[in-house]
PDB file of C-alpha atoms in Angstrom:
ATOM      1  CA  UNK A  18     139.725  61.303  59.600  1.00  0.00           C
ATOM      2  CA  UNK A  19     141.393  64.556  58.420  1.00  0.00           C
ATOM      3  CA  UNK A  20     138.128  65.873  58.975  1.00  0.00           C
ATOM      4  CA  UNK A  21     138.067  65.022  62.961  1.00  0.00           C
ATOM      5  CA  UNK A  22     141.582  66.058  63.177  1.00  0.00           C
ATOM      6  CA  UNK A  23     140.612  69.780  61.790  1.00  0.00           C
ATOM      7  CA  UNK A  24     138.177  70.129  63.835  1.00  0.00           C
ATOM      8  CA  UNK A  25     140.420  68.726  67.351  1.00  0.00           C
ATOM      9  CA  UNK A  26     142.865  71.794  65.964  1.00  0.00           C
ATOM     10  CA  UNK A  27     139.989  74.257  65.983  1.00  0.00           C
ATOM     11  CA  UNK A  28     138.715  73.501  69.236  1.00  0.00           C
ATOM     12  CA  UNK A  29     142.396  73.780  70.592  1.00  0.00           C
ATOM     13  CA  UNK A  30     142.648  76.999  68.981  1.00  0.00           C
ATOM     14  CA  UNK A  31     139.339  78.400  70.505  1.00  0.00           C
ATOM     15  CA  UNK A  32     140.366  76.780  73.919  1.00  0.00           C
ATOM     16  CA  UNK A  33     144.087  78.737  73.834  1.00  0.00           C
ATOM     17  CA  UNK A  34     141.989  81.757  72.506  1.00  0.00           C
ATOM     18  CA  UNK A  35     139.806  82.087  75.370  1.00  0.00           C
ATOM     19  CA  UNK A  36     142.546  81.358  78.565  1.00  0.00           C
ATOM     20  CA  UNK A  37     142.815  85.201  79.565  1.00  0.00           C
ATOM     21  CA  UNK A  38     140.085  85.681  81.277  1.00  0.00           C
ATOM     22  CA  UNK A  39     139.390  82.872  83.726  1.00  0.00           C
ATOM     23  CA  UNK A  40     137.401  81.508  86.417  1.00  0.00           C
ATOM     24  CA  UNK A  41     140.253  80.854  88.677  1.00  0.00           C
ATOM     25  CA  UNK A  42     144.402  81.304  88.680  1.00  0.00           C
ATOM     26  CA  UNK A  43     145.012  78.186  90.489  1.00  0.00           C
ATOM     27  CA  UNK A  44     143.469  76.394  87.427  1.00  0.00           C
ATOM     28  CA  UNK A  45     145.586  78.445  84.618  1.00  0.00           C
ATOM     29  CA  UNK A  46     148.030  81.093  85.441  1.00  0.00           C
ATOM     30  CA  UNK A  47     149.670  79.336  89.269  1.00  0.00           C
ATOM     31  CA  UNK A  48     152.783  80.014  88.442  1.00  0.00           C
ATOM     32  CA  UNK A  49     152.875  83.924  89.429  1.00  0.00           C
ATOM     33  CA  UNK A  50     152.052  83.075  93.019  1.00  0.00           C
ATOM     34  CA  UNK A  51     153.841  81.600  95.847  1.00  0.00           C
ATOM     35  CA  UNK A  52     153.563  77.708  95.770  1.00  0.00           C
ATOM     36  CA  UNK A  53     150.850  78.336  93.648  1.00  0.00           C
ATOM     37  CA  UNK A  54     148.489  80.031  96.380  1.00  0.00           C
ATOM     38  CA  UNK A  55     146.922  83.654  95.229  1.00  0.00           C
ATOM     39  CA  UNK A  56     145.542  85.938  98.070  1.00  0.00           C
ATOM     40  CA  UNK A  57     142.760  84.961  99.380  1.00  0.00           C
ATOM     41  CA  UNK A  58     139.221  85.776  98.708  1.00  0.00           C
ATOM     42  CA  UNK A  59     138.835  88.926 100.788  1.00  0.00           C
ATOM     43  CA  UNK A  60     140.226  91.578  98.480  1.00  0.00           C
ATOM     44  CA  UNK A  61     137.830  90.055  95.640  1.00  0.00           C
ATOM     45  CA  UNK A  62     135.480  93.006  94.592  1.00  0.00           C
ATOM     46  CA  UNK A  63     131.959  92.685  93.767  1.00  0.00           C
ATOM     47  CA  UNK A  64     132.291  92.359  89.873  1.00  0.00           C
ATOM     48  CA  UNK A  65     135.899  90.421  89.291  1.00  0.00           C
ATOM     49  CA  UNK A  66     137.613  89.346  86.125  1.00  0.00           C
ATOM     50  CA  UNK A  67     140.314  86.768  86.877  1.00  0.00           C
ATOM     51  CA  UNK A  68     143.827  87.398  84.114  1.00  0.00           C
ATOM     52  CA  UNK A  69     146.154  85.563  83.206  1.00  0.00           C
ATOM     53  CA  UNK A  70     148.217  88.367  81.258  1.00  0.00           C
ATOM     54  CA  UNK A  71     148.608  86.523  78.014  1.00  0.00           C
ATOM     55  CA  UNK A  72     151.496  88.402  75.780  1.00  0.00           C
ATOM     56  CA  UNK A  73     151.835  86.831  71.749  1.00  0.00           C
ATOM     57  CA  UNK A  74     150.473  83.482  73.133  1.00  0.00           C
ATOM     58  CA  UNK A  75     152.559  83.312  76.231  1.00  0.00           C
ATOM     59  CA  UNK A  76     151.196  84.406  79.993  1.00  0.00           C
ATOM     60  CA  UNK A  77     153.977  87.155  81.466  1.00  0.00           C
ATOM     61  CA  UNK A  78     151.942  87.963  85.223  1.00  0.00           C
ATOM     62  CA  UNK A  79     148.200  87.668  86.584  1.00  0.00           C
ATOM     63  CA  UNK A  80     145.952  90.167  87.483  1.00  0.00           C
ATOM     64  CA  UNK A  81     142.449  90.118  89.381  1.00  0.00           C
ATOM     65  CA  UNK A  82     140.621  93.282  87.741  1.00  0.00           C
ATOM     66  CA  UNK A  83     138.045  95.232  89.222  1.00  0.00           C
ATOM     67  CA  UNK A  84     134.990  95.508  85.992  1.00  0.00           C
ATOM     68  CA  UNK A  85     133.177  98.305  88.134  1.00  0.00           C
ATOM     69  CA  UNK A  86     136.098 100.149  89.020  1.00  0.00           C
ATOM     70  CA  UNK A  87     137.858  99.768  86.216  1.00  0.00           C
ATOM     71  CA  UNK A  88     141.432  99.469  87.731  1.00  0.00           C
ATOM     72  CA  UNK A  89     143.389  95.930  88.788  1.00  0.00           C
ATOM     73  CA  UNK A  90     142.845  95.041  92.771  1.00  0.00           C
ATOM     74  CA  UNK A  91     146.497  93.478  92.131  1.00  0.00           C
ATOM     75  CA  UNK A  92     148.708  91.741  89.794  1.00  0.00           C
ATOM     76  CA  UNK A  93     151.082  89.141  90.362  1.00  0.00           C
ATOM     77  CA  UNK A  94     154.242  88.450  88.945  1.00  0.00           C
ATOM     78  CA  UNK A  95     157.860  86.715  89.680  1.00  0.00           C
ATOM     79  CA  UNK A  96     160.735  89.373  89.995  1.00  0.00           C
ATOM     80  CA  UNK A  97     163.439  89.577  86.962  1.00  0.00           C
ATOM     81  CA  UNK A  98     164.360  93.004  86.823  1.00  0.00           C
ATOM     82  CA  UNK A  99     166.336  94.870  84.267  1.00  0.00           C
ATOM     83  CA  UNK A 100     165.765  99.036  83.125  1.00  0.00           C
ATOM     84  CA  UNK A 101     162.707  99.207  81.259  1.00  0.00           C
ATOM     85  CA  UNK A 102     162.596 101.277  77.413  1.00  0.00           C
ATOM     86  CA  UNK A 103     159.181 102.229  78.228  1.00  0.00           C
ATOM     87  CA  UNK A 104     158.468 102.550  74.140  1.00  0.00           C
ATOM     88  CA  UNK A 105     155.524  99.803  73.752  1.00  0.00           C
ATOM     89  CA  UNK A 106     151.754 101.208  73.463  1.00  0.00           C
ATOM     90  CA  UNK A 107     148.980 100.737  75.518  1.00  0.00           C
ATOM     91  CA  UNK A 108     146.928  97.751  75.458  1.00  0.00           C
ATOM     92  CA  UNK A 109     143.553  96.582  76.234  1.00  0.00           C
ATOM     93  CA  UNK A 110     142.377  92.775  77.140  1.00  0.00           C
ATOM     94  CA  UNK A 111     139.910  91.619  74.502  1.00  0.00           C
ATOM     95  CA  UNK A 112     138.360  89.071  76.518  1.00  0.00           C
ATOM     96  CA  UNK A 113     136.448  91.326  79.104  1.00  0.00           C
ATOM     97  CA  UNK A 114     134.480  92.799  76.337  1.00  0.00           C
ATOM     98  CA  UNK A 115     133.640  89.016  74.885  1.00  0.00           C
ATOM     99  CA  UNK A 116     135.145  85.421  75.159  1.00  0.00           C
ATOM    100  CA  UNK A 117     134.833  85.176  71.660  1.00  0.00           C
ATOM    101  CA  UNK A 118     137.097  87.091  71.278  1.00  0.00           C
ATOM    102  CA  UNK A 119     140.290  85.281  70.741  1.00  0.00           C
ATOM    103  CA  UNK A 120     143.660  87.280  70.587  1.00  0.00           C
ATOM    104  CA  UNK A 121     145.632  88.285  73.329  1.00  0.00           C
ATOM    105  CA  UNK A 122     146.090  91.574  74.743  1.00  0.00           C
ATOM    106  CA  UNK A 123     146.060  93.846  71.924  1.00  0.00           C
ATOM    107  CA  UNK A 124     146.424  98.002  71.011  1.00  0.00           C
ATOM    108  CA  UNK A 125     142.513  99.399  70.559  1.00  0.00           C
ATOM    109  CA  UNK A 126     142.711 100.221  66.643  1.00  0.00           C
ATOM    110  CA  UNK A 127     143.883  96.578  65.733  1.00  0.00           C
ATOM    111  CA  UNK A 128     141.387  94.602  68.403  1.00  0.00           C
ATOM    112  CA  UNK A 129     137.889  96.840  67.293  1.00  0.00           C
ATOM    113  CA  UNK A 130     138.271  95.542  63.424  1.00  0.00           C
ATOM    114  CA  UNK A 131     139.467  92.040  64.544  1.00  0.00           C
ATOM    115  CA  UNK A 132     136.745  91.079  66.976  1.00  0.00           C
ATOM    116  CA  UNK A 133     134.298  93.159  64.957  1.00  0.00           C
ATOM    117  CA  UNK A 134     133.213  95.463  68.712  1.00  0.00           C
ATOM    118  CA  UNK A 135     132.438  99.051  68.710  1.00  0.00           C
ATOM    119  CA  UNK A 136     134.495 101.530  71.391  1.00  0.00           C
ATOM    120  CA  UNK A 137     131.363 101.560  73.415  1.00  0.00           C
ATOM    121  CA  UNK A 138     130.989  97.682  73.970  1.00  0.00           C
ATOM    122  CA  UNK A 139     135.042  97.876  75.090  1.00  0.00           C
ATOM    123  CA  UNK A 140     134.784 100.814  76.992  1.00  0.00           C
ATOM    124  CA  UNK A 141     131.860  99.679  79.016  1.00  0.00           C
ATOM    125  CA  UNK A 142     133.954  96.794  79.706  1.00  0.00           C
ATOM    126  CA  UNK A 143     137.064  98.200  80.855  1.00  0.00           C
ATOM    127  CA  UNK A 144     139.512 101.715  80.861  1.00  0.00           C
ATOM    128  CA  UNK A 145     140.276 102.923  77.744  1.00  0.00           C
ATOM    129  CA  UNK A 146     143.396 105.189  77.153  1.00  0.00           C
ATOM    130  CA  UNK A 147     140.755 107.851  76.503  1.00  0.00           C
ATOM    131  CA  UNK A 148     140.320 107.700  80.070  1.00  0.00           C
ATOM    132  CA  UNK A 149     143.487 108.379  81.253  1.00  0.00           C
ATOM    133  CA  UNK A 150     144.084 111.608  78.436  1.00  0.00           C
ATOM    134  CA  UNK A 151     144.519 115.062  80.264  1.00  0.00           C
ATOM    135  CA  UNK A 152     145.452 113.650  83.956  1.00  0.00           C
ATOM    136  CA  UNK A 153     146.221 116.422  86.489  1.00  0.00           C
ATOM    137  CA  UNK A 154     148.868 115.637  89.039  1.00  0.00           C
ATOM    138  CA  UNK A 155     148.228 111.484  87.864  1.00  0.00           C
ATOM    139  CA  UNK A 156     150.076 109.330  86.214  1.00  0.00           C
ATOM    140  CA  UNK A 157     149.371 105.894  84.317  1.00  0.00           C
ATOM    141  CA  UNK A 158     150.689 104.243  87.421  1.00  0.00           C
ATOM    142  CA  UNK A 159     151.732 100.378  86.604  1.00  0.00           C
ATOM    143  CA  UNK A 160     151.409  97.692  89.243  1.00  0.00           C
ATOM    144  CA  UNK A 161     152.985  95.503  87.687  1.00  0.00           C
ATOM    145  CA  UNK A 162     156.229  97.952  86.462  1.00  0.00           C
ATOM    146  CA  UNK A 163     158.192  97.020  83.396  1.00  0.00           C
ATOM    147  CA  UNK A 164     160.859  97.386  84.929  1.00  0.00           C
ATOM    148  CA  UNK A 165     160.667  94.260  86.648  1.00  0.00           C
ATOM    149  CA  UNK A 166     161.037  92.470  83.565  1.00  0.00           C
ATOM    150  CA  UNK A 167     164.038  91.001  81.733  1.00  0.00           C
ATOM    151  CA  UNK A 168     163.056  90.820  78.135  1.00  0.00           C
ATOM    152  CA  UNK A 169     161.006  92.782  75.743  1.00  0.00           C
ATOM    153  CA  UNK A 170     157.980  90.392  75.530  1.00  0.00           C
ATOM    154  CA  UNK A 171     157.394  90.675  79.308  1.00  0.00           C
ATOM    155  CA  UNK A 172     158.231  93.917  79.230  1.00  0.00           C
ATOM    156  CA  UNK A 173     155.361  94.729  76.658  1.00  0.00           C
ATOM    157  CA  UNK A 174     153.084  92.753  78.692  1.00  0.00           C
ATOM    158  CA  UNK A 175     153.204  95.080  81.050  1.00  0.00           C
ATOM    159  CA  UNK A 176     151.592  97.889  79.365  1.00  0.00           C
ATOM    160  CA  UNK A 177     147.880  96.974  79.825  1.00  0.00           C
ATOM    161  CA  UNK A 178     144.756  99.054  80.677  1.00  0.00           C
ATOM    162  CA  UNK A 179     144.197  96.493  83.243  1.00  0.00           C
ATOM    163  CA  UNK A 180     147.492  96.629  84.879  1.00  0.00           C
ATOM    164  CA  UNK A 181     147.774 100.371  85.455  1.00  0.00           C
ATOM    165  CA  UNK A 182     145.952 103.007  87.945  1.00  0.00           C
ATOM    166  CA  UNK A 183     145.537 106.855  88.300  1.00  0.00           C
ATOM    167  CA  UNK A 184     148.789 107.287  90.433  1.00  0.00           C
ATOM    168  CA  UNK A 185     150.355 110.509  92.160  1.00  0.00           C
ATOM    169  CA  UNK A 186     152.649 112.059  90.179  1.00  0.00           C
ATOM    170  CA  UNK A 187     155.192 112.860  92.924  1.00  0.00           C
ATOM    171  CA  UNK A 188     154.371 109.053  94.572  1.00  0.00           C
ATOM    172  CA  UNK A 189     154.757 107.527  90.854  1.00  0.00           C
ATOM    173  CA  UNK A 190     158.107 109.197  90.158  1.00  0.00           C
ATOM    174  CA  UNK A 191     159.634 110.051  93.960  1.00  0.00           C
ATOM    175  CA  UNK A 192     159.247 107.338  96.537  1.00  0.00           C
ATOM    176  CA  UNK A 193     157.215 104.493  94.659  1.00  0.00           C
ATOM    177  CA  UNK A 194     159.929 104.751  92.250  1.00  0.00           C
ATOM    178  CA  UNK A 195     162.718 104.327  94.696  1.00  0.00           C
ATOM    179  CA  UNK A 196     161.242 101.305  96.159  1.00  0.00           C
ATOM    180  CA  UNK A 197     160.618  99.495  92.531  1.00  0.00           C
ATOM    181  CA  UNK A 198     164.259 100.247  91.332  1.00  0.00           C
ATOM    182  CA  UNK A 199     166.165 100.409  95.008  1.00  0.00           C
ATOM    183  CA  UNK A 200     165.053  99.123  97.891  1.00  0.00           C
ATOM    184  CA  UNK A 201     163.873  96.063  96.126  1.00  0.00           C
ATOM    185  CA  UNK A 202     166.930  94.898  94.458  1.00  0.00           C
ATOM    186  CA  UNK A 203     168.565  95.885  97.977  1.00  0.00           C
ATOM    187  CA  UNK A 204     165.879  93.290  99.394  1.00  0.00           C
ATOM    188  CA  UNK A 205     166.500  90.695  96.761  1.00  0.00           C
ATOM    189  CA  UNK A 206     170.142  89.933  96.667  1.00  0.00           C
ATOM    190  CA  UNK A 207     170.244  86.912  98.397  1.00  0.00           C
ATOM    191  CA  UNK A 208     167.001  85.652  96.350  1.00  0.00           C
ATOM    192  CA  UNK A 209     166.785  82.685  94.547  1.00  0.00           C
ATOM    193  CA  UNK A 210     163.398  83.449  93.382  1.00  0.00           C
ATOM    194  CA  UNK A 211     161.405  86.401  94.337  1.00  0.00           C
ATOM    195  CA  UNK A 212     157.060  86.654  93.969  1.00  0.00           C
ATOM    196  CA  UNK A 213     155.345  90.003  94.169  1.00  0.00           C
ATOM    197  CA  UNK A 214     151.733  90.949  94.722  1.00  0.00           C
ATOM    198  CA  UNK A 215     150.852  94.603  94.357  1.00  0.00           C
ATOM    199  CA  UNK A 216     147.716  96.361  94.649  1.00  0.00           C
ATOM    200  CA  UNK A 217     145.499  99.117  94.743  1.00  0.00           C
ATOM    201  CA  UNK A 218     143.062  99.858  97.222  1.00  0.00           C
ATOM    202  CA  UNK A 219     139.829 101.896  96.018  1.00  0.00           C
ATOM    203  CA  UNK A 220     138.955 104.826  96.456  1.00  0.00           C
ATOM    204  CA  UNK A 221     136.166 107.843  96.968  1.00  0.00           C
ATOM    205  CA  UNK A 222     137.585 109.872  93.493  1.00  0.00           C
ATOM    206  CA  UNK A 223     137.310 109.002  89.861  1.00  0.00           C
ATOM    207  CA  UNK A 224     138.408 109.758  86.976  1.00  0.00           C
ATOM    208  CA  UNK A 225     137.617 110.407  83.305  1.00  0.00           C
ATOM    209  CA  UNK A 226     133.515 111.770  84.656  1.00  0.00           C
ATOM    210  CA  UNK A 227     133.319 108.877  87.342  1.00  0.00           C
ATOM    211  CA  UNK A 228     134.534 105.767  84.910  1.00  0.00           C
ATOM    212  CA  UNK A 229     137.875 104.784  86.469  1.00  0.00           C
ATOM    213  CA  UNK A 230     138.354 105.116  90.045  1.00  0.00           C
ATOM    214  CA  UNK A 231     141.565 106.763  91.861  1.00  0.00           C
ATOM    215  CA  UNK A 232     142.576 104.028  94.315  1.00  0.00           C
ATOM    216  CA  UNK A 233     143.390 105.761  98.233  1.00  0.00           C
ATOM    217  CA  UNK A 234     146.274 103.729  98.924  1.00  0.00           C
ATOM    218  CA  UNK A 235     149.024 101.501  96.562  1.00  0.00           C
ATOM    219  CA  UNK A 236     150.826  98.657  98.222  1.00  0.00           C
ATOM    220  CA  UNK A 237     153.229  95.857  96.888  1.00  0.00           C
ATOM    221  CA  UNK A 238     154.564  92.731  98.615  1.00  0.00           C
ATOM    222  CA  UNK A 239     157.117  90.221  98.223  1.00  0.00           C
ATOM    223  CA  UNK A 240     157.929  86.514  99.203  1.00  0.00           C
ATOM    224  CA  UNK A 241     161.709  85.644  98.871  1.00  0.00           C
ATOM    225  CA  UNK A 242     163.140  82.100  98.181  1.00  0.00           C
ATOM    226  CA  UNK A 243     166.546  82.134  99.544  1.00  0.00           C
ATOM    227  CA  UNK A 244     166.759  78.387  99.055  1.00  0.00           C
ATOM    228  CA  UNK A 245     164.867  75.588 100.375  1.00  0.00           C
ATOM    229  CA  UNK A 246     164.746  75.797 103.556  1.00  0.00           C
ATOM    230  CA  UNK A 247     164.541  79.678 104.192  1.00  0.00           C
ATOM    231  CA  UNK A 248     162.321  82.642 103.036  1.00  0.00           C
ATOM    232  CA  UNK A 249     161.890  86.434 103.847  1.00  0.00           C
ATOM    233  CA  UNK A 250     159.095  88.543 103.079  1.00  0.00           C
ATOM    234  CA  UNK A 251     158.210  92.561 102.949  1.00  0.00           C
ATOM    235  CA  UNK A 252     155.911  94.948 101.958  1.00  0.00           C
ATOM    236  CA  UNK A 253     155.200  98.739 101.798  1.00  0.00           C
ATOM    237  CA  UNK A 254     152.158 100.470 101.420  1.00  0.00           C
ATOM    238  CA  UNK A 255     151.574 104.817 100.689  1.00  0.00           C
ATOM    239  CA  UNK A 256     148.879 106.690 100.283  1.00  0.00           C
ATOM    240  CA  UNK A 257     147.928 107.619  96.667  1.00  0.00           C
ATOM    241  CA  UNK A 258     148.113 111.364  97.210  1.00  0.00           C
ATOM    242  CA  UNK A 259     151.298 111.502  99.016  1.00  0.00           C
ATOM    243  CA  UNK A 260     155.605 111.048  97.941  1.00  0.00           C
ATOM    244  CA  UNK A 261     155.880 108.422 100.783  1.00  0.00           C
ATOM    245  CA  UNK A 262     156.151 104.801 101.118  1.00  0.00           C
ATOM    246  CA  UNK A 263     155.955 102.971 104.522  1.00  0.00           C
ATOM    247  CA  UNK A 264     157.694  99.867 104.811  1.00  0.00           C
ATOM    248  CA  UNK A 265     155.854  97.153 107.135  1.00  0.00           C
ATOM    249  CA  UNK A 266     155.869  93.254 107.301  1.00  0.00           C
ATOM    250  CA  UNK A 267     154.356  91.019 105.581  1.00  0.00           C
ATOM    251  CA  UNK A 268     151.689  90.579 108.323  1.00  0.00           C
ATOM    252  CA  UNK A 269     152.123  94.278 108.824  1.00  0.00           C
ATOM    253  CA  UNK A 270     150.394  94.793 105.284  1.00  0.00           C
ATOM    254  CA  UNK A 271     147.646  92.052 105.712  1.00  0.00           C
ATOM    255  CA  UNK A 272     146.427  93.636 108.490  1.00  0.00           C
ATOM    256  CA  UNK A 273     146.471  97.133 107.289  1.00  0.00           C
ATOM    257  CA  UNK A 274     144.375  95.467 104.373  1.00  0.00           C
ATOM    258  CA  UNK A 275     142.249  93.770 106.099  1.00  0.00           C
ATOM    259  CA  UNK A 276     141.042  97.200 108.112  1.00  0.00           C
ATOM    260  CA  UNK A 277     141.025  99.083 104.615  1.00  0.00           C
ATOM    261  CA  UNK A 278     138.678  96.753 103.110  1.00  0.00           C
ATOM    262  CA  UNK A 279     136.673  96.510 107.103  1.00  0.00           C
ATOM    263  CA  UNK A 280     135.967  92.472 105.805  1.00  0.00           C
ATOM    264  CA  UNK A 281     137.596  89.299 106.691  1.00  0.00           C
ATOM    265  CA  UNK A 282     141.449  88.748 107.312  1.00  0.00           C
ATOM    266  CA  UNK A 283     143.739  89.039 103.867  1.00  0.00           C
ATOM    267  CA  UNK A 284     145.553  86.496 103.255  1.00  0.00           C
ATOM    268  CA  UNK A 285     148.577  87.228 100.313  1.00  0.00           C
ATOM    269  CA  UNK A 286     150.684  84.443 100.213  1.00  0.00           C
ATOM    270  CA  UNK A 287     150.859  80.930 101.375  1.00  0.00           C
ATOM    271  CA  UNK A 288     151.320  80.514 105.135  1.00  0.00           C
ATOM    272  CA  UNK A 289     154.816  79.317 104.728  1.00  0.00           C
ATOM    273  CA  UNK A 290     156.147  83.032 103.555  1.00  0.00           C
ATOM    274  CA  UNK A 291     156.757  84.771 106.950  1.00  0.00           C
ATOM    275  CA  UNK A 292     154.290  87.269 108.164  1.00  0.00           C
ATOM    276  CA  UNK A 293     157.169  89.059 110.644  1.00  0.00           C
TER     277      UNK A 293
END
């Protein structure tokens, strides 16, 4: 009997282990999106890794992760923001090198002698803060920003491989930066609860001899709970080599999307968040 009970405590472990990296968010990680709906399907890259952002055994946001590109396509959180110490180190997500790999986001060093992986296997598998050493007029650009974030565990979540981008420098610090920190708590003062998507769209330029790509445009959007009954919605969008943010509608930003990525219409949020 003791014996069967070890081994039901195992498999939980194993099962709790391996719920980063999963085949859908609906299924694990809802809770980031809108009543529960991510985008839809039409911003998926060819080579996807579904995460839900899993912080000292507790998910903090999601993020769908491009394996090619190297670079999130967007990551989804709920807005709680607070100013951000910007002191924790970079991370890296074990389980797109191997599901058997069973810790949570971790700092390179400490996750190559745990899982027993050599800095080729994780490197292959995703950006590396190698890759991001020496930038020239880039920055480690977070979608998901840390400021956003109202205590030190989400916070630290934030700083991720797969949650960052190569960003302007005068975008990352000028305009982009006024929107995180201004416009949106201008936006959100009437907000009961607040859901953000923000992505990257890819680009023609790399990085780091072709491994991580420089997306052309960043966007973000928001749905806004007022209460029950009533919601608002936004979104911006600027081009990654420019200090300038445009500010559009909801349905404004879908349908700039949908022509970026020339495919089917983009869906981000459930139908009840208005698109005007």
């Amino acid at each position: 009997m003791l014996l069967l009970l070890l081994l039901q405590v195992s498999a939980t472990c194993l099962w709790l282990g391996r719920s980063e990296v999963v085949t859908s968010f609906q299924g694990s990680c809802p809770q980031f999106f809108f009543r529960q709906t991510p985008p839809n399907q039409a911003l998926e890259p060819q080579n996807p890794a579904w995460i839900c952002q899993r912080y000292r055994n507790q998910y903090y946001f999601a993020t769908l992760y491009d394996r090619t590109r190297r670079i999130p396509v967007y990551s989804a959180y709920v807005y709680n923001p607070t100013s951000c110490p910007r002191t924790n180190p970079w991370m890296i997500e074990p389980q797109l090198v191997s599901l058997n790999c069973n810790k949570s986001m971790e700092n390179t060093n400490t996750f190559l002698k745990e899982c027993n992986v050599t800095l080729k296997q994780l490197s292959d598998s995703q950006a590396i803060r190698k890759d991001y050493n020496s930038l020239k007029g880039l920055h480690r650009g977070h979608l998901n920003p840390c400021g956003h974030h109202n205590d030190s565990s989400s916070m630290n979540a934030t700083f991720t491989l797969t949650n960052i981008v190569p960003q302007d420098e005068k975008l990352n610090i000028g305009a982009w930066k006024n929107y995180e920190q201004q416009t949106m708590i201008k936006k959100t003062q009437d907000c009961k609860t607040t859901y953000v998507v923000v992505g990257a769209v890819p680009g023609n330029n790399y990085i780091s001899n072709g491994r991580v790509n420089k997306p052309s445009y960043i966007w973000s959007s928001a749905c806004c709970e007022v209460d029950n009954n009533h919601r608002k919605a936004w979104a911006v969008i600027a081009e990654n080599d420019k200090n300038a943010v445009e500010l559009l509608t909801l349905g404004g930003l879908e349908n700039r999307l949908t022509q970026l990525y020339s495919g089917n219409q983009v869906s981000l949020f459930d139908s009840a968040c208005p698109r005007q």
